Coordinates of C-alpha atoms and ligand atoms in Angstrom, one line a residue:
X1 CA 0.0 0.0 0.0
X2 CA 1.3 3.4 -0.9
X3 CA 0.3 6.3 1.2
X4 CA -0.1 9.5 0.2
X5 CA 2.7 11.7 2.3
X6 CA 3.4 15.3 1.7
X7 CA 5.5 14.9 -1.6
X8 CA 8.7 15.8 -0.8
X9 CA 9.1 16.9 -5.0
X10 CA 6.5 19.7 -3.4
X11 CA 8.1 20.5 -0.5
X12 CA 11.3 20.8 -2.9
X13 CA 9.8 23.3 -5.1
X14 CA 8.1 25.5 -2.5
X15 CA 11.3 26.2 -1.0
X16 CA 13.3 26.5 -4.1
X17 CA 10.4 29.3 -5.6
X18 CA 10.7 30.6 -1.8
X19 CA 14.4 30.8 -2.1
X20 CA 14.1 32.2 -5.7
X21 CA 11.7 35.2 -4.7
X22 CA 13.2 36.0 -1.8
X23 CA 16.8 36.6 -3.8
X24 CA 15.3 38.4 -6.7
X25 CA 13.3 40.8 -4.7
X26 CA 16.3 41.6 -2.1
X27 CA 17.8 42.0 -5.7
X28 CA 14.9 44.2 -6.7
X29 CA 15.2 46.6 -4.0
X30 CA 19.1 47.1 -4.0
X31 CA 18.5 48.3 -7.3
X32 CA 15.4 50.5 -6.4
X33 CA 17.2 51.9 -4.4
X34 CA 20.3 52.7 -6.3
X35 CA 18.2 54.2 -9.2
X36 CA 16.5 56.2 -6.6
X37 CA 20.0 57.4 -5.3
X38 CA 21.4 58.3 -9.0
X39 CA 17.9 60.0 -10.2
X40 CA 18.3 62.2 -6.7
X41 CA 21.9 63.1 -7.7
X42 CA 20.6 64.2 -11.1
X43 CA 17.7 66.4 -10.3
X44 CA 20.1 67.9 -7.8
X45 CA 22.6 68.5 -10.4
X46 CA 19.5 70.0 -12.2
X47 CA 18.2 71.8 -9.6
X48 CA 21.4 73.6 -9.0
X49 CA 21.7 75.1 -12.7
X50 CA 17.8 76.2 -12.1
X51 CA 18.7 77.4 -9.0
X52 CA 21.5 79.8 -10.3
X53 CA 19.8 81.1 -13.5
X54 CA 17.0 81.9 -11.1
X55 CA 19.3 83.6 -8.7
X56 CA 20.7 85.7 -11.7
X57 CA 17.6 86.8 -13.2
X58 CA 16.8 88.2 -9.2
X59 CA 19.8 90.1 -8.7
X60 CA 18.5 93.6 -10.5
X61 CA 15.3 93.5 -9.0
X62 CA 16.1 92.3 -5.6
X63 CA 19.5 94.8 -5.5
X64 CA 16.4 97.5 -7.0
X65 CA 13.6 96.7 -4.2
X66 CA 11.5 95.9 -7.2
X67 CA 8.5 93.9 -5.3
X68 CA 6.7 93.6 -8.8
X69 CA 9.0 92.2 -11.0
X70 CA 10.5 90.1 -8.0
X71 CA 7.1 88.2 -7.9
X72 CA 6.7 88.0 -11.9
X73 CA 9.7 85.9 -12.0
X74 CA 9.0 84.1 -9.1
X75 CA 5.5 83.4 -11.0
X76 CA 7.0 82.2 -13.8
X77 CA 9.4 80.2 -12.5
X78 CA 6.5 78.3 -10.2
X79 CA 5.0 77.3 -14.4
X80 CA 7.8 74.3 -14.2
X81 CA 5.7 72.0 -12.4
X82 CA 8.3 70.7 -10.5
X83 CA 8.9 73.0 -9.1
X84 CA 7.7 73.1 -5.1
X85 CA 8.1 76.7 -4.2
X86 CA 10.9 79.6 -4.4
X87 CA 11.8 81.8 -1.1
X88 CA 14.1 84.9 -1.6
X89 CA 15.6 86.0 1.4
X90 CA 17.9 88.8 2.4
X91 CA 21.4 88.1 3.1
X92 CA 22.2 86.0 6.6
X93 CA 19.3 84.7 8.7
X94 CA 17.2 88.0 7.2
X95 CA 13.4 88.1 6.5
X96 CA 11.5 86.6 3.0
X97 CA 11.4 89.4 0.6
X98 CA 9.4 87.1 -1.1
X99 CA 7.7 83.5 -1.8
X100 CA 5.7 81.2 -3.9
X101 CA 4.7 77.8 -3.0
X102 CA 1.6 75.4 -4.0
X103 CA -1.3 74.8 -1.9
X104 CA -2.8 71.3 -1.6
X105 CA -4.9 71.7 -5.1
X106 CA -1.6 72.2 -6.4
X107 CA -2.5 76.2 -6.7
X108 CA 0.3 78.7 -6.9
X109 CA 0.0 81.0 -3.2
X110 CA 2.5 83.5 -2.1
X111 CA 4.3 82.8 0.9
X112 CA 5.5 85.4 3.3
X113 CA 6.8 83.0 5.7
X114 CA 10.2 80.9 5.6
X115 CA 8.9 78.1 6.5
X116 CA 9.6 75.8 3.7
X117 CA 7.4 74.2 1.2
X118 CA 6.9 70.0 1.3
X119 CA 9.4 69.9 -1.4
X120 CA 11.8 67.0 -1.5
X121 CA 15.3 68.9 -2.9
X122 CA 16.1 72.0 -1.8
X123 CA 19.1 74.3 -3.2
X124 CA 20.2 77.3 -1.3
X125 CA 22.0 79.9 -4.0
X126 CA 23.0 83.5 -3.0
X127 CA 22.0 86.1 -5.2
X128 CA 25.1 88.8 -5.8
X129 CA 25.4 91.8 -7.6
X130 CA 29.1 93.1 -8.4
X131 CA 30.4 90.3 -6.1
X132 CA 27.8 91.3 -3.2
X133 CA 25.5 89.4 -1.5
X134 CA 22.0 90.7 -1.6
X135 CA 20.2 87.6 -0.4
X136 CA 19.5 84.2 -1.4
X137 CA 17.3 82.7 -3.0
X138 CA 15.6 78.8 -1.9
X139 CA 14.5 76.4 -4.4
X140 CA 12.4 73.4 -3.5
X141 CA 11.7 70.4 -6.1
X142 CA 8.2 68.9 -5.7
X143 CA 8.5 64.9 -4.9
X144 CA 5.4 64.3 -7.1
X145 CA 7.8 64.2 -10.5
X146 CA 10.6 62.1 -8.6
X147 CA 7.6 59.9 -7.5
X148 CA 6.1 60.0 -10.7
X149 CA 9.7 59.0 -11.9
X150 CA 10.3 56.2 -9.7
X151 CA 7.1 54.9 -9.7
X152 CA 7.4 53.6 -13.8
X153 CA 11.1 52.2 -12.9
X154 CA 9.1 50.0 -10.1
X155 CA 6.5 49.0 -12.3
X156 CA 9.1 47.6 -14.7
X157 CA 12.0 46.4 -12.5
X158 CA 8.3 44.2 -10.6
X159 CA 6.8 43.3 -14.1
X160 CA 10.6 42.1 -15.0
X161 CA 11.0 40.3 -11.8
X162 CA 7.7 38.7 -12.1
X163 CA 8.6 37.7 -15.6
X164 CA 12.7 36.0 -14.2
X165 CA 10.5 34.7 -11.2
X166 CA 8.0 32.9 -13.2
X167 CA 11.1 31.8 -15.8
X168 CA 12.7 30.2 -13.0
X169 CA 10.4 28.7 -11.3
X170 CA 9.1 27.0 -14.5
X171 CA 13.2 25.6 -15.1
X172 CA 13.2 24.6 -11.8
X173 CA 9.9 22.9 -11.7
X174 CA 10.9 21.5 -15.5
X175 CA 14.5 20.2 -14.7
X176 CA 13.1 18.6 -11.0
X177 CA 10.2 16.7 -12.9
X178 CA 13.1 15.3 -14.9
X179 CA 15.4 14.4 -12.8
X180 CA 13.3 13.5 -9.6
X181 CA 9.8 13.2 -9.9
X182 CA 9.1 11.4 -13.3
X183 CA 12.2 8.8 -11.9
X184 CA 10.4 8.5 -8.5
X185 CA 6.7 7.9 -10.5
X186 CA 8.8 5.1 -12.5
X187 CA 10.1 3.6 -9.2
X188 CA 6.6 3.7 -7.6
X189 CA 4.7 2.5 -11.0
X190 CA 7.1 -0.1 -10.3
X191 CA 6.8 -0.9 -6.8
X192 CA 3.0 -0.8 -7.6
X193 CA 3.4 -3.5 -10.5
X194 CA 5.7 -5.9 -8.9
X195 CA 3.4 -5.8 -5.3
X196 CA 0.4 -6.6 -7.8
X197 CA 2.4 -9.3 -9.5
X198 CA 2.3 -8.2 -12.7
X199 CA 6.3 -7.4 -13.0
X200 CA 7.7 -10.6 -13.2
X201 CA 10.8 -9.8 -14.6
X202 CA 9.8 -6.3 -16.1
X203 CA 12.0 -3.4 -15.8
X204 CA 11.6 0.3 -14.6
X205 CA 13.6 1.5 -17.4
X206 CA 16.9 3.2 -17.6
X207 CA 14.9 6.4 -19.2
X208 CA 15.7 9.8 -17.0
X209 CA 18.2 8.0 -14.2
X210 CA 20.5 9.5 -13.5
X211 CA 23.2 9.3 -10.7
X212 CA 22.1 8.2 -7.2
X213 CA 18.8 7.7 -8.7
X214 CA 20.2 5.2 -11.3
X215 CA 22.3 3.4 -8.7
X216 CA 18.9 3.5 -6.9
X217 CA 17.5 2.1 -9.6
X218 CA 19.3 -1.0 -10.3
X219 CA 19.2 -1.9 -6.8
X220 CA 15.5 -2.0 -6.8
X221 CA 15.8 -4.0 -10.1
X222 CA 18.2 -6.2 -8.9
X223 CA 16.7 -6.3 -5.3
X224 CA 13.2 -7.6 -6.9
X225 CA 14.4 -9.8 -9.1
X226 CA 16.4 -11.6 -6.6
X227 CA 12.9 -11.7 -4.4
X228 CA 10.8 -12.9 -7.4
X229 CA 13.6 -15.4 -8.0
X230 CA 13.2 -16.9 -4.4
X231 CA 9.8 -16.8 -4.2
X232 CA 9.5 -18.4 -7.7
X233 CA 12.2 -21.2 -6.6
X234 CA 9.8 -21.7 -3.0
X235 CA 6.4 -22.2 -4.9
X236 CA 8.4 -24.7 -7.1
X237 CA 9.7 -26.6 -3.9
X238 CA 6.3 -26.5 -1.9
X239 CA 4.8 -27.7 -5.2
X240 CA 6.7 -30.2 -5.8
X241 CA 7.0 -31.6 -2.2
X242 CA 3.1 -31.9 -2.6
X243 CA 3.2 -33.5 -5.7
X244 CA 5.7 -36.2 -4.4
X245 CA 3.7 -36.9 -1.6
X246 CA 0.4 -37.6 -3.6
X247 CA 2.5 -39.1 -6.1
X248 CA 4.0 -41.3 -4.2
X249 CA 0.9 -42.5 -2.2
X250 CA -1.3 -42.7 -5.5
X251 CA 1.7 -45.3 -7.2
X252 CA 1.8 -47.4 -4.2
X253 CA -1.9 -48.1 -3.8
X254 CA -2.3 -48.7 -7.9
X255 CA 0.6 -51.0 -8.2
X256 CA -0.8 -53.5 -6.2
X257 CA -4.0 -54.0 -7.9
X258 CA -2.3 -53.8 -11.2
X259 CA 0.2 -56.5 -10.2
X260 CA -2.9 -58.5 -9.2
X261 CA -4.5 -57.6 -12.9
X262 CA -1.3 -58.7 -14.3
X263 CA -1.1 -62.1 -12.7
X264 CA -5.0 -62.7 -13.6
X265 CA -3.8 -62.3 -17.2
X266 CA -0.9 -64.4 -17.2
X267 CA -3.4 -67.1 -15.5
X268 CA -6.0 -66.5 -18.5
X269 CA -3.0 -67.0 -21.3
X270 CA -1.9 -70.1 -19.5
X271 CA -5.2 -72.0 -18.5
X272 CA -6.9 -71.2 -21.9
X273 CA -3.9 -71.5 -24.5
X274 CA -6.9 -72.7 -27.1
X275 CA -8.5 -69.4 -26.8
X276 CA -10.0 -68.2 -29.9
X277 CA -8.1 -65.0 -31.4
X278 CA -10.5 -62.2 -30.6
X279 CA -10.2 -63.5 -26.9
X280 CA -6.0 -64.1 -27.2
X281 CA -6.1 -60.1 -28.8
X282 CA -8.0 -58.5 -26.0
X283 CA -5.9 -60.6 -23.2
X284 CA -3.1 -58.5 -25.2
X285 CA -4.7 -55.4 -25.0
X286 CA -5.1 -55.7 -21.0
X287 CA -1.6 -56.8 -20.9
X288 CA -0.3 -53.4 -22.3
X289 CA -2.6 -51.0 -20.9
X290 CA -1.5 -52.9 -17.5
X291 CA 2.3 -52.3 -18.4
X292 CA 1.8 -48.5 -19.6
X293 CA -0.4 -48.3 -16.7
X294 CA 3.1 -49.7 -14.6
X295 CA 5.3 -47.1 -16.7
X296 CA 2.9 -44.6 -15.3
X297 CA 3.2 -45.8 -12.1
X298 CA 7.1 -46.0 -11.7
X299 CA 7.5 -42.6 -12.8
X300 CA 5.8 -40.9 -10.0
X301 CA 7.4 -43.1 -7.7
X302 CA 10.8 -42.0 -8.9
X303 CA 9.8 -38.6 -8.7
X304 CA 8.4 -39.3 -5.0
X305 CA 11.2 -41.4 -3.9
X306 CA 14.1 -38.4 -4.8
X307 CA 16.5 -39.6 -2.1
X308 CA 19.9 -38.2 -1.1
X309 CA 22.5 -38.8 -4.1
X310 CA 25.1 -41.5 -3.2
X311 CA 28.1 -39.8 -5.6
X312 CA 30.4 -42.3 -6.6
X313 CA 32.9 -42.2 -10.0
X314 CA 31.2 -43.8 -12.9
X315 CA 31.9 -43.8 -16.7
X316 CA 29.7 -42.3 -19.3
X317 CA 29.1 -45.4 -21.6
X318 CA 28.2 -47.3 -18.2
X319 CA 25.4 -45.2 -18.2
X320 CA 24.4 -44.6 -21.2
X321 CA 24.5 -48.3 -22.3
X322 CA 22.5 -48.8 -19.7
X323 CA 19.7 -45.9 -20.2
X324 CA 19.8 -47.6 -24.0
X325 CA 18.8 -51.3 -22.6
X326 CA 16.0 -49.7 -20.4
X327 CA 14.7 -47.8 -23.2
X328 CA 14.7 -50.1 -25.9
X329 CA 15.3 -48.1 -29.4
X330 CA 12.7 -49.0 -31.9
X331 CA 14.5 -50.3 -35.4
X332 CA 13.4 -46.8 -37.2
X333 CA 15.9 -44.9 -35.3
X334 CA 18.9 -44.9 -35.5
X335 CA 21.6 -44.3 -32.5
X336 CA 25.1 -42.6 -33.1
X337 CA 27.3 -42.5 -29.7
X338 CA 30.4 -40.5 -29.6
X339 CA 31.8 -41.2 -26.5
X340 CA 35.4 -40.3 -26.2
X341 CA 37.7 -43.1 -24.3
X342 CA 39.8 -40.2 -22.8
X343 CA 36.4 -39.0 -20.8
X344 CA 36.9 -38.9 -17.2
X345 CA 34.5 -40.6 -14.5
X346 CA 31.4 -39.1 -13.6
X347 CA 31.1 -37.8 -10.2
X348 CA 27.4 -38.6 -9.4
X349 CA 24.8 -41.1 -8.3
X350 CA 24.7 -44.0 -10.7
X351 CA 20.8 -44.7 -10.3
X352 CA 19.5 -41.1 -10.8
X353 CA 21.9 -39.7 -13.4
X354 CA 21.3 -43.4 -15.2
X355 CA 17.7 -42.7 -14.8
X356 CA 18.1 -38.9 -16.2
X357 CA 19.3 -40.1 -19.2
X358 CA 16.6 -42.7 -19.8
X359 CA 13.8 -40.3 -19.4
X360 CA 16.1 -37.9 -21.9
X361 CA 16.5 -40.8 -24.4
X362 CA 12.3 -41.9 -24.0
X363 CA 11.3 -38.1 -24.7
X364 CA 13.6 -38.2 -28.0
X365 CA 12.5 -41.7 -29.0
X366 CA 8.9 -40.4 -28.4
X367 CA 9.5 -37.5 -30.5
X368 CA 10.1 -39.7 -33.5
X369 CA 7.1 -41.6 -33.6
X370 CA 8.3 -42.3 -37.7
X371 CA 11.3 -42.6 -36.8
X372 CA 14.4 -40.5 -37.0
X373 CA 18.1 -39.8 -34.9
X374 CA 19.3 -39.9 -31.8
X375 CA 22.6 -38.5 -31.2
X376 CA 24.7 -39.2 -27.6
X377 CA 27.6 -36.9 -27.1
X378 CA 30.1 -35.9 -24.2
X379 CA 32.6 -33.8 -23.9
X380 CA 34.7 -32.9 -21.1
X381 CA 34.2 -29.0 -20.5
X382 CA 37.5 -27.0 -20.3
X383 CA 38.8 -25.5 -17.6
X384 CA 36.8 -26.8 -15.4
X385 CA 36.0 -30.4 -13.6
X386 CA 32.7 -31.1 -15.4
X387 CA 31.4 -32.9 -18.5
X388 CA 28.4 -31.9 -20.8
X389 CA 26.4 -35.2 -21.6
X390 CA 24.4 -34.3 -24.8
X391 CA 21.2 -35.9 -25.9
X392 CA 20.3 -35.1 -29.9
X393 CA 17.1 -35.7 -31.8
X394 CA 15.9 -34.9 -35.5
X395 CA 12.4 -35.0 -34.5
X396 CA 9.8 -32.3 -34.8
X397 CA 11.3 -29.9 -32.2
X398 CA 10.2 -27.6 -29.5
X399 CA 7.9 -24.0 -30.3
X400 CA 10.0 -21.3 -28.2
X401 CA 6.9 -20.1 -26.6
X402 CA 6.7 -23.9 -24.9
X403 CA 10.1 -24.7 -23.9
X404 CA 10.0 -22.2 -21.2
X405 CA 6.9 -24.6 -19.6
X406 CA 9.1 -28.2 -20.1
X407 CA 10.4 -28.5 -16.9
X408 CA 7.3 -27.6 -15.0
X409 CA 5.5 -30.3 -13.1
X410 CA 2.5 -32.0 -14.9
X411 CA 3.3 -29.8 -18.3
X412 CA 3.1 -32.4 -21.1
X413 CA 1.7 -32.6 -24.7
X414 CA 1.4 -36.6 -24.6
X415 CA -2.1 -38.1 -24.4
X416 CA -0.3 -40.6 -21.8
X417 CA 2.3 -38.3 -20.2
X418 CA 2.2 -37.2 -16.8
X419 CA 4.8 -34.8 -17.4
X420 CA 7.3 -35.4 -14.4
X421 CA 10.4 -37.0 -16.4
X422 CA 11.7 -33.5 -17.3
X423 CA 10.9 -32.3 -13.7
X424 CA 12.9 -35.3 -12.1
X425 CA 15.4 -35.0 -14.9
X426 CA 16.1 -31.3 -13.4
X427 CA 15.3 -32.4 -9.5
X428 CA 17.8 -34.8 -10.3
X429 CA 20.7 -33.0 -11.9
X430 CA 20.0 -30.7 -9.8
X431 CA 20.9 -32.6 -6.9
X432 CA 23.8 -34.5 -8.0
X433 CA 25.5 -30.8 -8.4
X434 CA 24.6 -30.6 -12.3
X435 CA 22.6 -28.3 -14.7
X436 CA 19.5 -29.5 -17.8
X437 CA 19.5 -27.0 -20.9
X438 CA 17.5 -27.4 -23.8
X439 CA 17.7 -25.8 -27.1
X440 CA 15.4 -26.3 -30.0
X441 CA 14.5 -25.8 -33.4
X442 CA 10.7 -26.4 -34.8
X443 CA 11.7 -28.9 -38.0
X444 CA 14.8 -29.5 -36.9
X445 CA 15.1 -31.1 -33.6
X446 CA 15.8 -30.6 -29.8
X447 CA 18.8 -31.2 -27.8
X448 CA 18.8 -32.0 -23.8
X449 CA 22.3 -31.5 -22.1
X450 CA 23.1 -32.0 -18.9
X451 CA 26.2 -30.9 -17.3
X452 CA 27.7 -33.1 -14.4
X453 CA 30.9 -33.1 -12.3
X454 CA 33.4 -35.2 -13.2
X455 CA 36.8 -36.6 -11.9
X456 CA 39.9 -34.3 -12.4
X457 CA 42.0 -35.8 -15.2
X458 CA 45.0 -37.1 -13.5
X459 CA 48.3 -35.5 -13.8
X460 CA 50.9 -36.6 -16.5
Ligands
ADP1 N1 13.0 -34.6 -27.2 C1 11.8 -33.9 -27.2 N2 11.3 -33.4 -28.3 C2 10.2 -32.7 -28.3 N3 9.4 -32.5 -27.2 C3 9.9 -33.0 -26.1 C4 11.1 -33.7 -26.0 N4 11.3 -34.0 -24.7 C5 10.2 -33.5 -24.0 N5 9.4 -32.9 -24.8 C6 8.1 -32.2 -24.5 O1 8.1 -32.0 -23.1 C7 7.0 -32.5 -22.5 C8 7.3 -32.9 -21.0 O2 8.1 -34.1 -21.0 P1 8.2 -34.9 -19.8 O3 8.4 -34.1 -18.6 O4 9.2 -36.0 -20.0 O5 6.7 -35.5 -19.6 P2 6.0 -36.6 -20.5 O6 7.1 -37.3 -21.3 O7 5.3 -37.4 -19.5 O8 5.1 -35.8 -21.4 C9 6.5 -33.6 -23.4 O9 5.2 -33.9 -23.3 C10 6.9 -33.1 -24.7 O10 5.9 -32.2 -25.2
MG2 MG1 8.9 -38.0 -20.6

C-alpha cells in the first residue's frame, strides 16, 4: 500500500520558488534603491543650474527693491511643475522678501513666511550683484515628479521580476520533474506493478536515471528480481513436495492391484492357450494397458522417492549403455554414440543420473514416432572439472513459446504423459550438483544437455 505523504518533489519546489523570490526581490530593492540614489543626484545637479539662472535673473530686481518684478519671476518660475516653491531671502538669517509655494490643489500661493514648502530637494544659491551678496534665494523640487519617476522604474523592475521569477520557477519545476519526480513515479509505477504481481521480470527502465537515482534504480531491479527469483524457486519446492507426496501415495496403492491384474492375465493365457483369437487379442490389450499403466506408475514413484545422491565415480558409456537397454530403441531410429575413451568418470549417483538419461532418451524416442536420430555426445568442459552429456534428436522440435513450460511439473503434450520426467530430470541433476539446458529448433530437432561433475583428469 502506498500512502499519500506530503510529496517531498513539493516540499522541494516551495522552498526553491521561496528561495528564488526572496533573492530576486532583495535584488529588486538594491536596485530600487540605487536608481532612486542616481535620479536624486541628477535632479540635484539639475536643480542647482535652475537654482542659479534663477538667482541671476533676481539680482537687478532684488538689489532695486523691485516687489513687482521680484514676484513675476518668481510666478514664472513656479509654471515648471516641479517645481515646489521659491523663497528669496535677504542676506544672513534676514526676512522673506518674497515667496511662492503650491497649496494642496496644487494652486500657486504667495508665501511670506520661511517656512519651507513639502518639497523634497532644496538648493540654497546666494544672489550677488558686483560680487555682493543681496540675499539668497531657496528652491524646493516637488517629490510628485521624482515619485512619478520612480514609480514607472518599479512597475518595470516588478513586471521584470515577475517575468525572471516565473522563468525560473518553470526551469526549476521543469528540470526537477526530470530528474526526480518522473524517476520517482517510475520507481513507484514499479513498486505498484511488482506488489500486484504483474512485474515478473519487467523493468523500470533506464529512461531519466541519473546518478544516485540510477544506482537507486538497479538496486531496486536487482533487489526484486532476486525476491521474485526466491519466491518463484519456493512455490516450485512447496509444489513439488506436494506432488511427491500424492504421487508417491497414488503409485503405491495402484501397483498393487495392477500387479494383481497382471497375474490374472498371465493365468488366462496359461489356462486357456486354445482361446480363440479375438479373446487371445484383447488378453493383449489388457496386458499393455497394464504395463503403460506400470510405466505410469514408476515414474511418479521416482519422482516421490528423490533420495539423497550417493556420488560415486562412474563412466559415461556405463550409463548410457544402460539408459539404451532400459529404453529399448525402436528399429526406425537410428543411434550414433560419440563417447570419447579419454572421458573422465562421472562424479554422481549411478541410479538417478542413469535414470536422467533414460527419461532424456524416451522423450527423444517419443519425438520420432516415424522414426528418425538420436545422437549421444560428451565432452569434457574445459577449464573446469565437469562434463556436458548431450542428448540429440531430429524430431519435430520444441515452439520457443513452450520450452520455457518443459520442466514444469504435470506440463506435457502426450495423451499418456504425466509430465514429471523433465521435472525429475532437473530435480535430479539438480541434486547431483549438475545443470539440464534445452535448445530447439521447430523442424529440426531438440537437444537435452546436462552438465555433471566429473573426476579431475590425473596429472601426466
Ligand atoms: N525430445 C523432445 N522433443 C520434443 N518435445 C519434447 C522432448 N522432450 C520433452 N518434450 C516435451 O516436453 C513435455 C514434457 O516431457 P516430460 O516431462 O518427460 O513428460 P512426458 O514425457 O510425460 O510428457 C513432453 O510432453 C513433450 O511435449
Ligand atoms: Mg517423458
Amino acid at each position: 500500500m502506498i500512502r499519500q505523504n506530503t510529496s517531498i518533489a513539493r516540499i522541494v519546489i516551495f522552498v526553491l520558488v521561496a528561495v528564488t523570490i526572496f533573492v530576486s526581490t532583495a535584488f529588486g530593492f538594491f536596485s530600487y534603491w540605487q536608481e532612486r540614489s542616481i535620479r536624486l543626484k541628477e535632479l540635484h545637479a539639475e536643480l542647482t543650474i535652475v537654482s542659479g539662472q534663477l538667482s541671476s535673473s533676481l539680482a537687478l530686481p532684488v538689489w532695486n527693491f523691485d516687489q513687482q518684478q521680484t514676484e513675476k519671476i518668481l510666478e514664472s518660475a513656479m509654471q515648471n511643475r516641479q517645481v515646489a516653491g521659491i523663497i528669496v531671502k535677504e542676506p544672513g538669517p534676514g526676512k522673506v522678501v518674497a515667496g511662492r509655494t503650491r497649496d494642496p490643489q496644487w494652486r500657486v500661493i504667495p508665501t511670506g513666511s520661511d517656512i519651507p514648502p513639502h518639497g523634497l530637494l532644496s538648493v540654497q544659491t546666494p544672489i550677488t550683484i558686483h560680487d555682493r551678496q543681496i540675499g539668497t534665494v531657496h528652491l524646493y523640487l516637488t517629490p510628485r515628479f521624482m515619485k512619478e519617476l520612480l514609480h514607472s522604474y518599479l512597475i518595470r523592475f516588478a513586471c521584470g521580476i515577475a517575468v525572471l521569477n516565473t522563468c525560473m520557477v518553470l526551469i526549476l519545476f521543469h528540470l526537477l520533474r526530470r530528474a526526480v519526480i518522473n524517476p520517482l513515479k517510475a520507481v513507484v509505477g514499479y513498486a505498484l506493478k511488482v506488489g500486484a504481481g504483474g512485474a515478473e521480470k519487467a523493468a523500470i527502465g533506464a529512461a531519466g536515471f541519473y546518478g544516485e537515482l540510477d544506482n537507486l534504480r538497479r538496486s531496486i531491479e536487482d533487489m526484486t528480481h532476486a525476491l521474485l527469483e526466491a519466491q518463484e524457486q519456493l512455490v516450485r519446492k512447496e509444489k513439488l513436495a506436494i506432488l511427491g507426496q500424492l504421487a508417491g501415495s497414488v503409485g503405491h496403492e495402484l501397483r498393487n492391484p495392477l500387479g494383481v491384474m497382471n497375474n490374472a492375465v498371465y493365468f488366462l493365457k496359461t489356462v486357456q492357450p486354445e482361446a480363440d483369437d479375438t479373446v487371445k487379442e484383447y488378453l493383449e490389450i489388457i496386458k499393455k494397458e497394464i504395463d503403460t499403466s506400470l510405466c505410469i506408475i514408476t515414474d511418479l514413484l521416482d519422482f516421490a522417492r528423490t533420495r539423497k545422491p550417493r556420488i560415486e565415480a562412474v563412466a559415461v558409456r556405463h550409463l548410457v549403455d544402460e539408459a539404451l537397454q532400459r529404453c529399448a530403441v525402436p528399429e526406425n531410429i537410428s543411434l550414433r554414440i560419440a563417447l570419447p575413451d579419454t572421458l573422465p568418470a562421472l562424479r554422481v549417483d549411478p541410479l538417478q543420473i542413469g535414470q536422467v538419461l533414460y527419461n532424456l532418451i524416451t522423450n527423444a524416442i517419443q519425438a520420432m514416432p516415424d522414426g528418425g536420430t538420436i545422437e549421444i555426445l560428451a565432452l569434457k568442459l574445459p577449464a573446469s572439472s565437469t562434463m556436458k552429456i548431450s542428448i540429440i534428436d531430429s524430431g519435430d522440435g520444441i515452439p520457443p513459446e513452450r520450452v520455457a513450460k518443459l520442466f514444469q511439473p504435470l506440463y506435457t503434450t502426450k495423451a499418456r504423459g504425466i509430465g514429471l520426467g523433465l521435472t525429475l530430470c532437473r530435480n535430479l541433476s539438480e541434486a547431483n550438483g549438475g545443470t539440464i539446458e534445452v535448445a530447439s529448433l521447430v523442424g529440426r530437432g531438440t537437444t537435452f544437455a546436462v552438465t555433471l561433475p566429473a573426476e579431475e583428469p590425473e596429472e601426466p
